[in-house]
XYZ file of C-alpha atoms in Angstrom:
506
model
C 6.204 -23.382 1.034
C 5.267 -22.654 -2.563
C 3.213 -25.125 -4.565
C 2.980 -22.977 -7.713
C 2.503 -25.266 -10.683
C 4.245 -24.987 -14.028
C 2.459 -22.553 -16.285
C 0.975 -24.044 -19.460
C 2.323 -22.864 -22.809
C -0.974 -21.053 -23.339
C -4.286 -20.452 -21.597
C -7.457 -19.396 -23.384
C -10.207 -17.707 -21.374
C -13.371 -17.992 -23.441
C -16.572 -15.963 -23.437
C -15.904 -13.630 -20.508
C -17.269 -10.157 -19.991
C -13.910 -8.369 -20.243
C -13.478 -5.101 -18.358
C -10.131 -3.917 -19.683
C -9.865 -0.562 -17.768
C -7.140 0.549 -20.194
C -7.532 1.242 -23.894
C -10.304 3.078 -25.786
C -13.124 0.715 -24.673
C -11.760 0.004 -21.208
C -14.554 1.686 -19.293
C -17.251 -0.902 -20.091
C -17.329 -4.721 -20.257
C -17.170 -6.366 -23.684
C -17.752 -10.063 -24.438
C -14.441 -11.534 -25.613
C -11.882 -14.308 -25.392
C -8.455 -13.594 -23.911
C -5.395 -15.652 -24.861
C -2.503 -15.836 -22.414
C 0.940 -16.978 -23.511
C 4.192 -17.017 -21.532
C 2.593 -15.126 -18.690
C 1.334 -12.261 -20.842
C -1.850 -11.260 -22.629
C -1.304 -12.368 -26.224
C -4.671 -11.608 -27.848
C -8.157 -10.290 -27.086
C -11.124 -10.880 -29.379
C -14.155 -12.946 -30.283
C -13.783 -16.630 -31.167
C -10.002 -16.726 -30.844
C -8.383 -19.869 -32.242
C -7.112 -22.320 -29.649
C -3.350 -22.887 -29.971
C -1.774 -26.267 -29.478
C -0.887 -27.212 -25.879
C -3.447 -24.732 -24.598
C -5.694 -25.068 -21.566
C -9.180 -23.549 -21.799
C -11.284 -21.811 -19.154
C -14.998 -21.497 -19.890
C -15.728 -17.984 -18.619
C -19.316 -17.590 -19.782
C -21.245 -15.771 -17.059
C -17.977 -14.460 -15.606
C -16.316 -11.041 -15.461
C -12.623 -10.801 -16.295
C -10.910 -7.705 -14.890
C -7.354 -6.595 -14.126
C -5.893 -7.728 -10.833
C -6.187 -5.145 -8.072
C -3.226 -3.065 -6.928
C -2.705 -2.291 -3.245
C -0.469 0.715 -3.780
C 0.510 1.320 -0.137
C 0.749 -1.106 2.758
C 3.059 -2.213 5.565
C 3.545 -5.939 6.115
C 4.991 -5.138 9.552
C 1.444 -4.506 10.863
C -0.129 -7.745 9.649
C -0.362 -9.359 13.105
C -2.131 -6.322 14.623
C -5.414 -6.534 12.741
C -8.297 -5.354 14.946
C -5.988 -4.362 17.817
C -6.403 -0.569 18.061
C -9.075 2.112 17.893
C -9.748 5.722 18.928
C -6.155 6.778 18.223
C -4.839 9.474 15.890
C -1.677 8.654 13.971
C 0.823 10.144 16.401
C -0.646 8.128 19.283
C -1.204 4.955 17.275
C 2.462 4.864 16.235
C 3.403 4.356 19.887
C 1.584 1.032 19.965
C 1.795 -0.357 16.448
C 5.503 0.515 16.113
C 6.499 0.836 19.827
C 9.290 3.376 20.110
C 10.468 1.387 23.121
C 10.727 -2.229 22.016
C 12.614 -5.473 22.403
C 14.313 -7.681 19.862
C 13.084 -7.626 16.264
C 10.560 -10.235 15.255
C 12.124 -13.652 14.620
C 13.167 -14.631 11.111
C 10.484 -17.314 10.946
C 7.688 -15.006 12.072
C 8.973 -12.387 9.635
C 8.535 -14.891 6.788
C 5.085 -16.008 7.965
C 3.910 -12.435 8.557
C 4.852 -11.446 5.018
C 3.330 -14.573 3.520
C 0.105 -14.011 5.461
C -0.346 -10.548 3.960
C 0.307 -11.956 0.481
C -2.168 -14.809 0.975
C -4.954 -12.585 2.274
C -4.317 -10.144 -0.559
C -4.402 -12.756 -3.314
C -7.622 -14.307 -2.009
C -9.196 -10.867 -2.299
C -8.102 -10.249 -5.882
C -4.966 -8.204 -5.184
C -2.240 -9.215 -7.606
C 0.207 -6.368 -6.887
C 1.379 -5.053 -3.513
C 3.574 -2.096 -2.602
C 5.013 -3.083 0.778
C 6.769 -0.370 2.749
C 8.521 -2.925 4.938
C 9.809 -1.621 8.270
C 12.312 -3.504 10.426
C 12.777 -1.211 13.426
C 15.820 0.969 12.948
C 17.714 -1.776 11.097
C 18.606 -2.451 7.490
C 19.605 -6.094 7.227
C 19.983 -7.387 3.691
C 19.403 -10.930 4.927
C 16.109 -10.064 6.634
C 15.013 -8.169 3.539
C 15.764 -11.374 1.670
C 13.313 -13.237 3.919
C 10.569 -10.789 2.904
C 11.357 -11.253 -0.779
C 11.375 -15.039 -0.382
C 7.931 -14.996 1.231
C 6.529 -12.976 -1.651
C 8.274 -15.187 -4.208
C 6.705 -18.276 -2.638
C 3.238 -16.686 -2.467
C 3.286 -15.851 -6.178
C 2.292 -12.186 -5.913
C 3.740 -9.192 -7.790
C 5.341 -6.760 -5.370
C 7.374 -3.619 -4.876
C 9.235 -4.027 -1.582
C 10.933 -1.064 0.039
C 12.772 -0.798 3.336
C 11.790 2.417 5.090
C 14.502 4.768 6.286
C 14.303 7.706 8.700
C 17.292 9.495 10.163
C 15.825 12.486 12.030
C 15.201 11.955 15.773
C 11.535 11.728 16.768
C 11.353 14.988 18.701
C 13.297 16.856 16.012
C 10.504 16.025 13.549
C 7.630 16.598 16.009
C 6.245 20.141 16.407
C 6.614 21.360 20.007
C 8.355 18.078 20.807
C 11.219 19.530 22.801
C 8.864 21.921 24.614
C 6.319 19.308 25.593
C 8.392 16.241 26.461
C 10.315 16.084 29.748
C 14.041 15.679 29.169
C 14.189 12.166 30.632
C 11.471 10.942 28.241
C 12.920 12.765 25.271
C 16.215 10.974 25.878
C 14.426 7.630 25.497
C 13.314 8.635 22.004
C 16.891 8.801 20.711
C 17.949 5.546 19.114
C 21.687 5.815 18.561
C 23.559 7.052 15.516
C 21.166 7.706 12.627
C 21.568 5.989 9.268
C 23.649 8.036 6.866
C 22.732 8.642 3.243
C 25.884 6.775 2.176
C 25.023 3.712 4.280
C 21.434 3.597 3.027
C 22.580 4.000 -0.579
C 24.994 1.079 -0.215
C 22.244 -1.065 1.328
C 19.804 -0.233 -1.466
C 22.338 -0.941 -4.194
C 22.916 -4.379 -2.678
C 19.141 -4.952 -2.528
C 18.843 -4.054 -6.214
C 21.674 -6.435 -7.042
C 20.223 -9.360 -5.090
C 16.462 -9.088 -5.447
C 15.285 -6.657 -8.108
C 13.670 -8.340 -11.118
C 13.515 -11.857 -9.685
C 10.716 -14.383 -10.290
C 9.931 -13.501 -13.917
C 10.135 -9.815 -12.949
C 7.438 -10.070 -10.240
C 9.765 -8.930 -7.449
C 11.075 -5.372 -7.431
C 12.820 -3.131 -4.943
C 11.685 0.475 -4.409
C 12.938 3.398 -2.331
C 11.146 4.644 0.781
C 12.297 7.588 2.837
C 9.664 7.453 5.585
C 8.581 11.107 5.295
C 10.299 14.398 4.430
C 10.226 15.641 8.036
C 11.731 12.330 9.235
C 14.686 12.451 6.827
C 17.536 14.886 6.356
C 17.774 16.752 3.079
C 20.807 14.758 1.945
C 18.938 11.506 2.672
C 15.921 12.601 0.603
C 18.164 13.633 -2.259
C 20.139 10.376 -2.099
C 16.871 8.417 -2.157
C 15.651 10.375 -5.156
C 18.902 9.750 -7.008
C 18.541 6.011 -6.346
C 14.961 5.993 -7.620
C 15.897 7.815 -10.834
C 18.964 5.643 -11.423
C 16.994 2.401 -11.119
C 13.677 3.571 -12.611
C 11.623 2.829 -9.488
C 9.359 4.913 -7.261
C 10.495 7.120 -4.437
C 7.578 6.235 -2.160
C 7.078 8.388 0.926
C 4.415 9.493 3.392
C 3.343 13.112 3.032
C 1.038 15.393 5.020
C -1.049 12.630 6.534
C -2.075 14.712 9.577
C -2.378 18.304 10.657
C 0.615 17.769 12.935
C 2.670 17.146 9.800
C 1.294 20.301 8.194
C 2.485 22.255 11.235
C 5.863 20.501 10.998
C 6.375 21.977 7.537
C 5.677 25.481 8.778
C 7.792 25.077 11.907
C 10.864 23.336 10.494
C 11.052 24.606 6.906
C 8.898 27.735 6.783
C 6.895 26.152 3.954
C 4.758 23.107 3.291
C 6.464 19.729 3.264
C 5.501 19.385 -0.398
C 7.178 22.716 -1.163
C 10.259 21.491 0.704
C 10.417 18.369 -1.457
C 9.987 20.502 -4.574
C 12.689 22.963 -3.561
C 15.314 20.266 -2.887
C 14.625 18.548 -6.237
C 12.803 15.407 -5.078
C 9.415 15.927 -6.722
C 8.905 14.406 -10.180
C 7.511 11.392 -12.062
C 9.343 9.014 -9.692
C 7.713 10.489 -6.587
C 4.752 8.682 -5.036
C 3.138 10.318 -2.017
C 1.063 8.257 0.405
C -1.920 10.067 2.010
C -1.322 13.661 0.799
C -4.208 15.116 2.811
C -3.106 18.499 4.196
C -2.134 19.994 0.840
C -2.573 23.590 -0.217
C -3.816 24.571 -3.679
C -0.255 25.646 -4.516
C 0.983 22.195 -3.479
C -1.573 20.540 -5.760
C -0.569 22.699 -8.720
C 3.099 21.790 -8.185
C 2.215 18.106 -8.004
C 0.388 18.285 -11.316
C 3.310 20.055 -12.949
C 5.739 17.471 -11.559
C 3.594 14.507 -12.755
C 4.009 12.811 -9.393
C 1.549 10.274 -7.961
C -0.567 9.917 -4.832
C -1.811 6.841 -2.992
C -5.157 7.515 -1.353
C -5.742 5.462 1.821
C -9.414 6.093 2.572
C -9.987 3.573 5.363
C -6.739 4.308 7.190
C -7.420 8.036 6.948
C -10.867 7.485 8.458
C -9.729 5.177 11.239
C -6.916 7.498 12.364
C -9.045 10.627 11.923
C -6.460 12.166 9.614
C -8.844 14.057 7.310
C -10.270 14.013 3.788
C -7.689 14.110 1.011
C -8.464 16.627 -1.797
C -8.839 13.828 -4.319
C -10.965 15.686 -6.878
C -8.569 18.630 -6.911
C -5.643 16.262 -7.411
C -7.371 14.479 -10.290
C -8.244 17.799 -11.895
C -4.569 18.785 -11.661
C -3.560 15.616 -13.523
C -2.151 13.723 -10.551
C -2.404 9.932 -10.836
C -4.081 8.396 -7.774
C -3.936 4.807 -6.585
C -5.578 3.150 -3.600
C -3.830 1.686 -0.573
C -5.014 -0.222 2.451
C -2.128 1.095 4.534
C -1.095 -1.430 7.176
C -3.518 -3.949 8.605
C -3.611 -2.264 12.004
C -4.716 1.096 10.627
C -7.183 -0.526 8.236
C -7.777 -4.068 9.548
C -8.244 -5.654 6.126
C -6.345 -6.468 2.935
C -9.511 -5.995 0.827
C -9.062 -3.406 -1.908
C -12.739 -3.771 -2.855
C -13.480 -2.112 0.514
C -11.246 0.803 -0.493
C -13.158 1.234 -3.732
C -16.476 1.528 -1.944
C -15.240 3.964 0.684
C -13.309 6.084 -1.816
C -16.435 6.298 -3.964
C -18.529 7.507 -1.034
C -16.483 9.361 1.585
C -15.804 12.455 -0.531
C -19.530 13.051 -1.036
C -19.614 14.756 2.383
C -17.191 17.584 1.593
C -19.898 19.950 0.381
C -18.921 19.816 -3.282
C -21.346 19.591 -6.185
C -22.487 16.026 -6.980
C -20.829 16.282 -10.409
C -17.499 16.531 -8.532
C -18.018 13.343 -6.532
C -15.941 10.352 -7.600
C -17.472 7.982 -10.110
C -17.360 4.197 -9.925
C -15.025 3.966 -12.912
C -12.644 6.526 -11.417
C -12.219 4.449 -8.263
C -11.943 1.239 -10.300
C -9.099 2.841 -12.233
C -7.460 3.908 -8.963
C -7.564 0.284 -7.837
C -5.997 -0.994 -11.057
C -4.244 1.017 -13.772
C -3.631 4.225 -11.803
C -2.470 2.163 -8.840
C 0.040 0.480 -11.140
C 1.107 3.954 -12.304
C 1.947 4.962 -8.708
C 4.198 1.888 -8.540
C 5.751 2.664 -11.946
C 4.318 -0.630 -13.191
C 1.599 0.683 -15.513
C 3.490 -0.575 -18.567
C 3.402 -4.064 -17.024
C 0.073 -4.473 -15.207
C -3.162 -2.739 -14.223
C -5.218 -3.270 -17.387
C -6.159 -5.990 -19.857
C -4.155 -5.039 -22.935
C -2.064 -7.093 -25.323
C 1.537 -7.334 -24.138
C 0.806 -6.760 -20.471
C 1.302 -9.305 -17.710
C -1.607 -11.693 -17.208
C -2.501 -10.364 -13.746
C -6.233 -11.066 -13.779
C -9.291 -11.699 -11.619
C -12.274 -13.744 -12.791
C -15.546 -13.079 -10.930
C -18.833 -14.988 -11.018
C -21.611 -12.697 -12.224
C -24.179 -15.059 -10.710
C -23.017 -13.955 -7.285
C -25.512 -11.897 -5.259
C -23.299 -8.828 -5.660
C -24.291 -8.737 -9.334
C -27.925 -9.934 -9.115
C -29.957 -8.301 -10.431
C -27.411 -7.001 -12.893
C -27.656 -3.293 -13.575
C -24.225 -1.752 -14.175
C -21.181 -3.974 -13.685
C -18.755 -1.119 -13.014
C -20.998 0.457 -10.401
C -21.656 -2.937 -8.826
C -17.905 -3.552 -8.610
C -17.488 -0.281 -6.739
C -20.561 -0.353 -4.515
C -21.503 -4.048 -4.138
C -18.532 -6.362 -4.625
C -16.579 -7.472 -1.545
C -14.415 -10.234 -2.984
C -16.979 -12.997 -2.509
C -17.548 -13.354 -6.269
C -13.911 -14.199 -7.024
C -13.444 -17.506 -8.891
C -9.848 -17.285 -10.119
C -6.842 -15.047 -9.575
C -3.849 -15.142 -11.910
C -0.461 -13.457 -11.553
C 1.837 -13.547 -14.556
C -0.373 -16.236 -16.061
C -0.116 -18.529 -13.023
C -3.376 -19.481 -11.317
C -2.708 -18.511 -7.697
C -6.282 -18.720 -6.359
C -8.958 -21.160 -7.523
C -12.403 -21.483 -5.912
C -11.256 -19.475 -2.913
C -8.188 -21.648 -2.288
C -4.567 -20.648 -2.729
C -2.531 -22.812 -5.070
C 0.804 -21.353 -3.919
C 0.642 -22.061 -0.188
C -0.951 -24.528 2.199
C -2.913 -22.041 4.236
C -3.861 -24.505 6.983
C -0.169 -25.297 7.560
C 0.704 -21.596 7.775
C -2.020 -21.048 10.364
C -1.072 -24.146 12.325
C 2.424 -22.751 12.721
C 1.183 -19.240 13.490
C -1.158 -20.582 16.145
C 1.911 -22.031 17.862
C 4.176 -18.993 17.525
C 1.905 -15.953 17.670
C 0.608 -16.025 21.278
C 4.061 -15.530 22.805
C 4.929 -12.803 20.295
C 1.697 -10.876 20.881
C 2.105 -11.212 24.638
C 5.572 -9.691 24.419
C 4.289 -6.930 22.134
C 1.602 -6.186 24.726
C 4.281 -5.586 27.360
C 5.961 -3.047 25.092
C 2.612 -1.360 24.457
C 2.352 -0.795 28.209
C 5.895 0.597 28.318
C 5.071 3.103 25.570
C 1.998 4.462 27.364
C 4.292 6.886 29.197
C 4.627 8.944 25.995
C 0.929 9.178 25.155
C -0.040 12.303 27.182
C 2.770 14.291 25.581
C 1.863 13.328 22.018
C -1.739 14.195 22.887
C -0.530 17.672 23.887
C 1.373 18.012 20.596
C -1.819 17.155 18.703
C -3.854 19.624 20.798
C -1.422 22.482 20.106
C -1.256 21.734 16.373
C -5.034 21.714 16.033
C -5.057 25.354 17.111
C -2.675 26.496 14.381
C -3.874 27.843 11.036
C -2.107 25.987 8.216
C -4.138 27.574 5.435
C -6.339 24.539 4.689
C -9.022 22.553 6.516
C -9.243 18.836 5.787
C -11.721 17.607 8.371
C -15.258 16.850 7.194
């Protein structure tokens, strides 16, 4: 249930330390007033005049910054927070996504699961999500509508995509047919795959029904799951859709060494080179993870002006490797930050991503001057993250004309005392505890730690009734999928012994 109040004609935020991120002075806080009108930033300056019918927020002693962007997540994992450990990606997929499974999650739990991710994101200063929604092997326009409704009610800005894959599991897994016994391999075939024509028709209907709703907060994007999991005609159809509608083609790329081997084995080239050669690499292309890249891949990505979403905590938890972030930045590739799903990260906190991204690449043996700076990771979490979602003309910085997606933090919080350098303290100290207000499109959606758009206690009361039975059933399917684990472990073992031309472990 949404309780979003009517937005005032204008809102004046007075006396804040404004960290714009964008613009010529965006790298350092400046004392200023910010006037919001009709959901957008109307003016920035000292001692702005108060319009008629204008509410005022006294922001002295507060930091005003752009809302955070979670540029890659999966709402389908929200109920599995803290459930798994000591699993690489190929093993973890068996349990978080259960190749053998029962009926899809109920419509009501689907709504609550989506709303829960939005609520936990907003409370932690995330105003924009990119949700690669996955409804196992199905593309139901009505169930997609439930996801959009949950986000509409929560009041968050979102790109929702509905992941498609149409290559059988073992056909996209190196050594899959060699390693898996025939009777188990047969269980990994899930009927007739989705065709490019069917997926295109589904996406066009999604654009017609949902794209641009709620004052433009809700958008539909295109997500082929990964190049090795989709046929060439599917990838090309997805790219055509993205270009036609001006939205991202958002896909997973080279997350693990197994995927690097897949490129060699199935295409005789890297998966990035495959995408380039079939014409699906350009400004619309956003690549999640992008770890096992070659230098030639990175050069092509810079030339194509594509984007990357770096998922530092997910990459660490699944042992996937260290992405070549500095090389990508040097090549001109825009990089955002993503939590990934809440079972490969266990949190919706983008402030955590900032801290880990700022630190984890210090162990790769490079010169300290090549380590990421606090402002670079702040930009990844805001303006560059918006760029990966093709929303950088709308959000991600405090600039006149942009949406009023903002976070107000209390500088008297321990994270900023004593105050030394606000940008560095945002990256290395802040954990979301200093948040006072969160606004999306000018609406106050969080105030003093409480959501204004949902009754959180009612959501949890209902979840406490419904979740135990669902998680118990999911546990039974986890047990059923254990039969596949030794064979995926053998695939991983074989791939580790193959030279793919790069090394991405610390």
